[in-house]
């Protein structure tokens, strides 16, 4: 009769096994998280959170119809609207943003492309000369920070594309005017 003797593992082998299993579990968790960030469910959660945060912090309303792309290298925002009271300040059919995330490690924010398609920007000046975009964010009760400091990132924008862009600057008396001028008219 043969008796099997089980070889006992040393403490060192047990410690190595614990670290291997922990590393494997962490690796699998990272892969699952990365995979989840590529799903439409994740992008929908991000869309809802971003619009909720912006709407809570602004004197206006932001809506984003849909977010597409990969969160890490390219974002496509569809049907973006920025409204304040009854005015639509920004309406964009599509905003495309392509960037290089590895540059952030070197404190370099590289935007490979920023493209706005089918976009309308409407700035309206009120009776005091204040533009509607100036009142989007509520003023702070704390005194302004007057200390000087360097911005820690270098921003590099390689390609800007504006396709079918409409821009208007009007004063409050001519709000909604559709007049067409042969030359620049800052009084409408």
mmCIF file of C-alpha atoms in Angstrom:
data_model
loop_
_atom_site.group_PDB
_atom_site.id
_atom_site.type_symbol
_atom_site.label_atom_id
_atom_site.label_comp_id
_atom_site.label_asym_id
_atom_site.label_seq_id
_atom_site.Cartn_x
_atom_site.Cartn_y
_atom_site.Cartn_z
ATOM 1 C CA UNK A 1 0.000 0.000 0.000
ATOM 2 C CA UNK A 2 1.202 3.404 -0.935
ATOM 3 C CA UNK A 3 0.457 6.251 1.324
ATOM 4 C CA UNK A 4 0.435 9.659 -0.123
ATOM 5 C CA UNK A 5 2.128 12.226 1.887
ATOM 6 C CA UNK A 6 1.164 15.745 1.265
ATOM 7 C CA UNK A 7 4.068 18.124 1.089
ATOM 8 C CA UNK A 8 3.539 21.038 3.404
ATOM 9 C CA UNK A 9 4.026 24.520 1.938
ATOM 10 C CA UNK A 10 6.353 26.890 3.635
ATOM 11 C CA UNK A 11 5.275 30.245 5.018
ATOM 12 C CA UNK A 12 7.187 31.981 2.228
ATOM 13 C CA UNK A 13 5.222 30.044 -0.431
ATOM 14 C CA UNK A 14 1.939 30.945 1.278
ATOM 15 C CA UNK A 15 2.863 34.634 1.330
ATOM 16 C CA UNK A 16 3.829 34.522 -2.364
ATOM 17 C CA UNK A 17 0.507 32.841 -3.196
ATOM 18 C CA UNK A 18 -1.455 35.488 -1.296
ATOM 19 C CA UNK A 19 0.333 38.254 -3.216
ATOM 20 C CA UNK A 20 -0.196 36.479 -6.547
ATOM 21 C CA UNK A 21 -3.922 36.001 -5.916
ATOM 22 C CA UNK A 22 -4.288 39.591 -4.699
ATOM 23 C CA UNK A 23 -2.461 40.897 -7.789
ATOM 24 C CA UNK A 24 -4.590 38.693 -10.074
ATOM 25 C CA UNK A 25 -7.806 39.882 -8.384
ATOM 26 C CA UNK A 26 -6.709 43.524 -8.687
ATOM 27 C CA UNK A 27 -5.804 43.029 -12.357
ATOM 28 C CA UNK A 28 -9.191 41.441 -13.106
ATOM 29 C CA UNK A 29 -10.970 44.267 -11.239
ATOM 30 C CA UNK A 30 -9.089 46.904 -13.272
ATOM 31 C CA UNK A 31 -9.982 45.119 -16.526
ATOM 32 C CA UNK A 32 -13.663 44.966 -15.482
ATOM 33 C CA UNK A 33 -13.716 48.664 -14.536
ATOM 34 C CA UNK A 34 -12.005 49.626 -17.780
ATOM 35 C CA UNK A 35 -14.478 47.491 -19.729
ATOM 36 C CA UNK A 36 -17.440 49.072 -17.915
ATOM 37 C CA UNK A 37 -16.233 52.575 -18.788
ATOM 38 C CA UNK A 38 -16.548 51.656 -22.461
ATOM 39 C CA UNK A 39 -20.264 50.862 -22.218
ATOM 40 C CA UNK A 40 -23.221 53.059 -23.064
ATOM 41 C CA UNK A 41 -24.527 52.515 -19.515
ATOM 42 C CA UNK A 42 -21.420 54.169 -18.063
ATOM 43 C CA UNK A 43 -21.624 57.057 -20.528
ATOM 44 C CA UNK A 44 -25.279 57.570 -19.592
ATOM 45 C CA UNK A 45 -24.344 57.694 -15.893
ATOM 46 C CA UNK A 46 -21.605 60.244 -16.685
ATOM 47 C CA UNK A 47 -24.050 62.319 -18.786
ATOM 48 C CA UNK A 48 -26.599 62.421 -15.969
ATOM 49 C CA UNK A 49 -23.992 63.270 -13.317
ATOM 50 C CA UNK A 50 -22.315 66.005 -15.376
ATOM 51 C CA UNK A 51 -25.601 67.706 -16.267
ATOM 52 C CA UNK A 52 -26.801 67.434 -12.663
ATOM 53 C CA UNK A 53 -23.601 68.993 -11.255
ATOM 54 C CA UNK A 54 -23.555 71.785 -13.848
ATOM 55 C CA UNK A 55 -27.233 72.580 -13.369
ATOM 56 C CA UNK A 56 -26.777 72.760 -9.580
ATOM 57 C CA UNK A 57 -23.809 75.143 -9.892
ATOM 58 C CA UNK A 58 -25.111 77.443 -12.654
ATOM 59 C CA UNK A 59 -27.764 80.072 -13.178
ATOM 60 C CA UNK A 60 -28.876 78.160 -16.224
ATOM 61 C CA UNK A 61 -29.589 74.735 -17.578
ATOM 62 C CA UNK A 62 -27.282 72.393 -19.474
ATOM 63 C CA UNK A 63 -28.560 69.423 -21.386
ATOM 64 C CA UNK A 64 -26.540 66.802 -23.232
ATOM 65 C CA UNK A 65 -28.455 64.482 -25.512
ATOM 66 C CA UNK A 66 -25.873 61.726 -25.690
ATOM 67 C CA UNK A 67 -22.219 60.982 -24.908
ATOM 68 C CA UNK A 68 -20.307 58.691 -27.238
ATOM 69 C CA UNK A 69 -16.681 57.646 -27.605
ATOM 70 C CA UNK A 70 -14.158 56.389 -25.115
ATOM 71 C CA UNK A 71 -13.811 58.436 -21.980
ATOM 72 C CA UNK A 72 -10.007 58.074 -22.153
ATOM 73 C CA UNK A 73 -9.170 59.409 -25.635
ATOM 74 C CA UNK A 74 -12.208 60.866 -27.385
ATOM 75 C CA UNK A 75 -15.592 62.237 -26.421
ATOM 76 C CA UNK A 76 -18.502 63.038 -28.692
ATOM 77 C CA UNK A 77 -21.254 65.118 -27.122
ATOM 78 C CA UNK A 78 -24.478 65.178 -29.123
ATOM 79 C CA UNK A 79 -27.254 67.770 -28.894
ATOM 80 C CA UNK A 80 -25.708 70.044 -26.264
ATOM 81 C CA UNK A 81 -27.785 72.993 -25.045
ATOM 82 C CA UNK A 82 -27.020 75.782 -22.594
ATOM 83 C CA UNK A 83 -30.022 77.863 -21.594
ATOM 84 C CA UNK A 84 -30.502 80.766 -19.224
ATOM 85 C CA UNK A 85 -34.059 81.709 -18.375
ATOM 86 C CA UNK A 86 -35.704 81.808 -21.828
ATOM 87 C CA UNK A 87 -32.505 82.348 -23.831
ATOM 88 C CA UNK A 88 -30.502 79.611 -25.515
ATOM 89 C CA UNK A 89 -26.868 80.701 -25.201
ATOM 90 C CA UNK A 90 -25.346 77.648 -26.872
ATOM 91 C CA UNK A 91 -26.833 74.960 -29.034
ATOM 92 C CA UNK A 92 -24.438 72.419 -30.544
ATOM 93 C CA UNK A 93 -25.408 69.468 -32.678
ATOM 94 C CA UNK A 94 -22.062 67.841 -31.954
ATOM 95 C CA UNK A 95 -18.945 68.596 -29.921
ATOM 96 C CA UNK A 96 -15.996 66.329 -30.644
ATOM 97 C CA UNK A 97 -13.051 66.279 -28.272
ATOM 98 C CA UNK A 98 -9.993 64.099 -28.873
ATOM 99 C CA UNK A 99 -7.186 64.209 -26.351
ATOM 100 C CA UNK A 100 -4.051 62.414 -25.189
ATOM 101 C CA UNK A 101 -4.458 61.286 -21.573
ATOM 102 C CA UNK A 102 -0.840 60.158 -21.127
ATOM 103 C CA UNK A 103 0.309 63.762 -21.400
ATOM 104 C CA UNK A 104 -1.418 64.495 -18.085
ATOM 105 C CA UNK A 105 1.363 62.554 -16.350
ATOM 106 C CA UNK A 106 3.792 65.158 -17.705
ATOM 107 C CA UNK A 107 1.395 68.020 -16.823
ATOM 108 C CA UNK A 108 0.620 68.539 -20.479
ATOM 109 C CA UNK A 109 -3.031 68.633 -21.548
ATOM 110 C CA UNK A 110 -2.914 67.871 -25.265
ATOM 111 C CA UNK A 111 -6.180 68.286 -27.132
ATOM 112 C CA UNK A 112 -5.683 66.735 -30.542
ATOM 113 C CA UNK A 113 -8.986 68.023 -31.910
ATOM 114 C CA UNK A 114 -11.874 70.186 -30.794
ATOM 115 C CA UNK A 115 -14.682 70.308 -33.321
ATOM 116 C CA UNK A 116 -18.031 72.014 -32.994
ATOM 117 C CA UNK A 117 -20.624 71.122 -35.621
ATOM 118 C CA UNK A 118 -23.977 72.795 -36.236
ATOM 119 C CA UNK A 119 -23.460 75.230 -33.381
ATOM 120 C CA UNK A 120 -25.270 78.424 -32.499
ATOM 121 C CA UNK A 121 -23.888 80.874 -29.922
ATOM 122 C CA UNK A 122 -26.122 83.776 -28.884
ATOM 123 C CA UNK A 123 -24.692 86.407 -26.570
ATOM 124 C CA UNK A 124 -27.069 89.063 -25.302
ATOM 125 C CA UNK A 125 -25.995 92.238 -23.534
ATOM 126 C CA UNK A 126 -28.396 93.580 -20.906
ATOM 127 C CA UNK A 127 -29.087 97.252 -20.115
ATOM 128 C CA UNK A 128 -26.056 97.431 -17.810
ATOM 129 C CA UNK A 129 -23.697 96.114 -20.503
ATOM 130 C CA UNK A 130 -23.365 92.651 -18.935
ATOM 131 C CA UNK A 131 -23.379 89.658 -21.258
ATOM 132 C CA UNK A 132 -25.653 86.727 -20.466
ATOM 133 C CA UNK A 133 -22.651 84.358 -20.118
ATOM 134 C CA UNK A 134 -21.228 86.562 -17.358
ATOM 135 C CA UNK A 135 -24.177 85.766 -15.108
ATOM 136 C CA UNK A 136 -24.165 82.005 -15.703
ATOM 137 C CA UNK A 137 -22.229 81.295 -12.518
ATOM 138 C CA UNK A 138 -23.370 82.858 -9.259
ATOM 139 C CA UNK A 139 -20.950 85.285 -7.655
ATOM 140 C CA UNK A 140 -19.052 83.989 -4.680
ATOM 141 C CA UNK A 141 -19.633 85.413 -1.201
ATOM 142 C CA UNK A 142 -15.965 84.982 -0.326
ATOM 143 C CA UNK A 143 -13.431 87.633 -1.322
ATOM 144 C CA UNK A 144 -11.590 86.970 -4.579
ATOM 145 C CA UNK A 145 -8.282 85.140 -4.396
ATOM 146 C CA UNK A 146 -5.635 87.661 -5.422
ATOM 147 C CA UNK A 147 -2.588 85.475 -4.861
ATOM 148 C CA UNK A 148 -0.648 84.737 -7.999
ATOM 149 C CA UNK A 149 0.263 81.192 -8.917
ATOM 150 C CA UNK A 150 1.265 79.353 -12.034
ATOM 151 C CA UNK A 151 -1.171 77.095 -13.780
ATOM 152 C CA UNK A 152 0.359 73.635 -13.324
ATOM 153 C CA UNK A 153 -0.557 72.333 -16.785
ATOM 154 C CA UNK A 154 0.529 73.281 -20.254
ATOM 155 C CA UNK A 155 -2.445 73.246 -22.629
ATOM 156 C CA UNK A 156 -1.816 72.407 -26.251
ATOM 157 C CA UNK A 157 -4.651 72.565 -28.775
ATOM 158 C CA UNK A 158 -3.636 71.064 -32.102
ATOM 159 C CA UNK A 159 -6.788 71.345 -34.218
ATOM 160 C CA UNK A 160 -9.928 73.466 -33.856
ATOM 161 C CA UNK A 161 -12.737 73.001 -36.344
ATOM 162 C CA UNK A 162 -15.919 75.041 -36.451
ATOM 163 C CA UNK A 163 -18.414 73.621 -38.912
ATOM 164 C CA UNK A 164 -21.664 75.483 -39.570
ATOM 165 C CA UNK A 165 -21.200 77.949 -36.704
ATOM 166 C CA UNK A 166 -23.648 80.773 -36.098
ATOM 167 C CA UNK A 167 -22.590 83.520 -33.695
ATOM 168 C CA UNK A 168 -24.641 86.508 -32.631
ATOM 169 C CA UNK A 169 -24.032 89.358 -30.211
ATOM 170 C CA UNK A 170 -27.083 91.470 -29.507
ATOM 171 C CA UNK A 171 -28.092 94.084 -27.010
ATOM 172 C CA UNK A 172 -31.274 93.666 -24.964
ATOM 173 C CA UNK A 173 -33.255 96.124 -27.125
ATOM 174 C CA UNK A 174 -32.653 94.112 -30.302
ATOM 175 C CA UNK A 175 -33.001 90.672 -28.740
ATOM 176 C CA UNK A 176 -34.283 88.219 -31.321
ATOM 177 C CA UNK A 177 -33.498 90.499 -34.255
ATOM 178 C CA UNK A 178 -32.737 88.652 -37.477
ATOM 179 C CA UNK A 179 -31.370 91.677 -39.315
ATOM 180 C CA UNK A 180 -28.547 90.982 -41.752
ATOM 181 C CA UNK A 181 -25.673 93.457 -42.075
ATOM 182 C CA UNK A 182 -23.036 93.713 -44.795
ATOM 183 C CA UNK A 183 -20.468 94.809 -42.207
ATOM 184 C CA UNK A 184 -19.892 94.194 -38.509
ATOM 185 C CA UNK A 185 -22.539 95.911 -36.388
ATOM 186 C CA UNK A 186 -21.996 95.738 -32.635
ATOM 187 C CA UNK A 187 -25.173 97.706 -31.912
ATOM 188 C CA UNK A 188 -27.624 94.941 -32.766
#
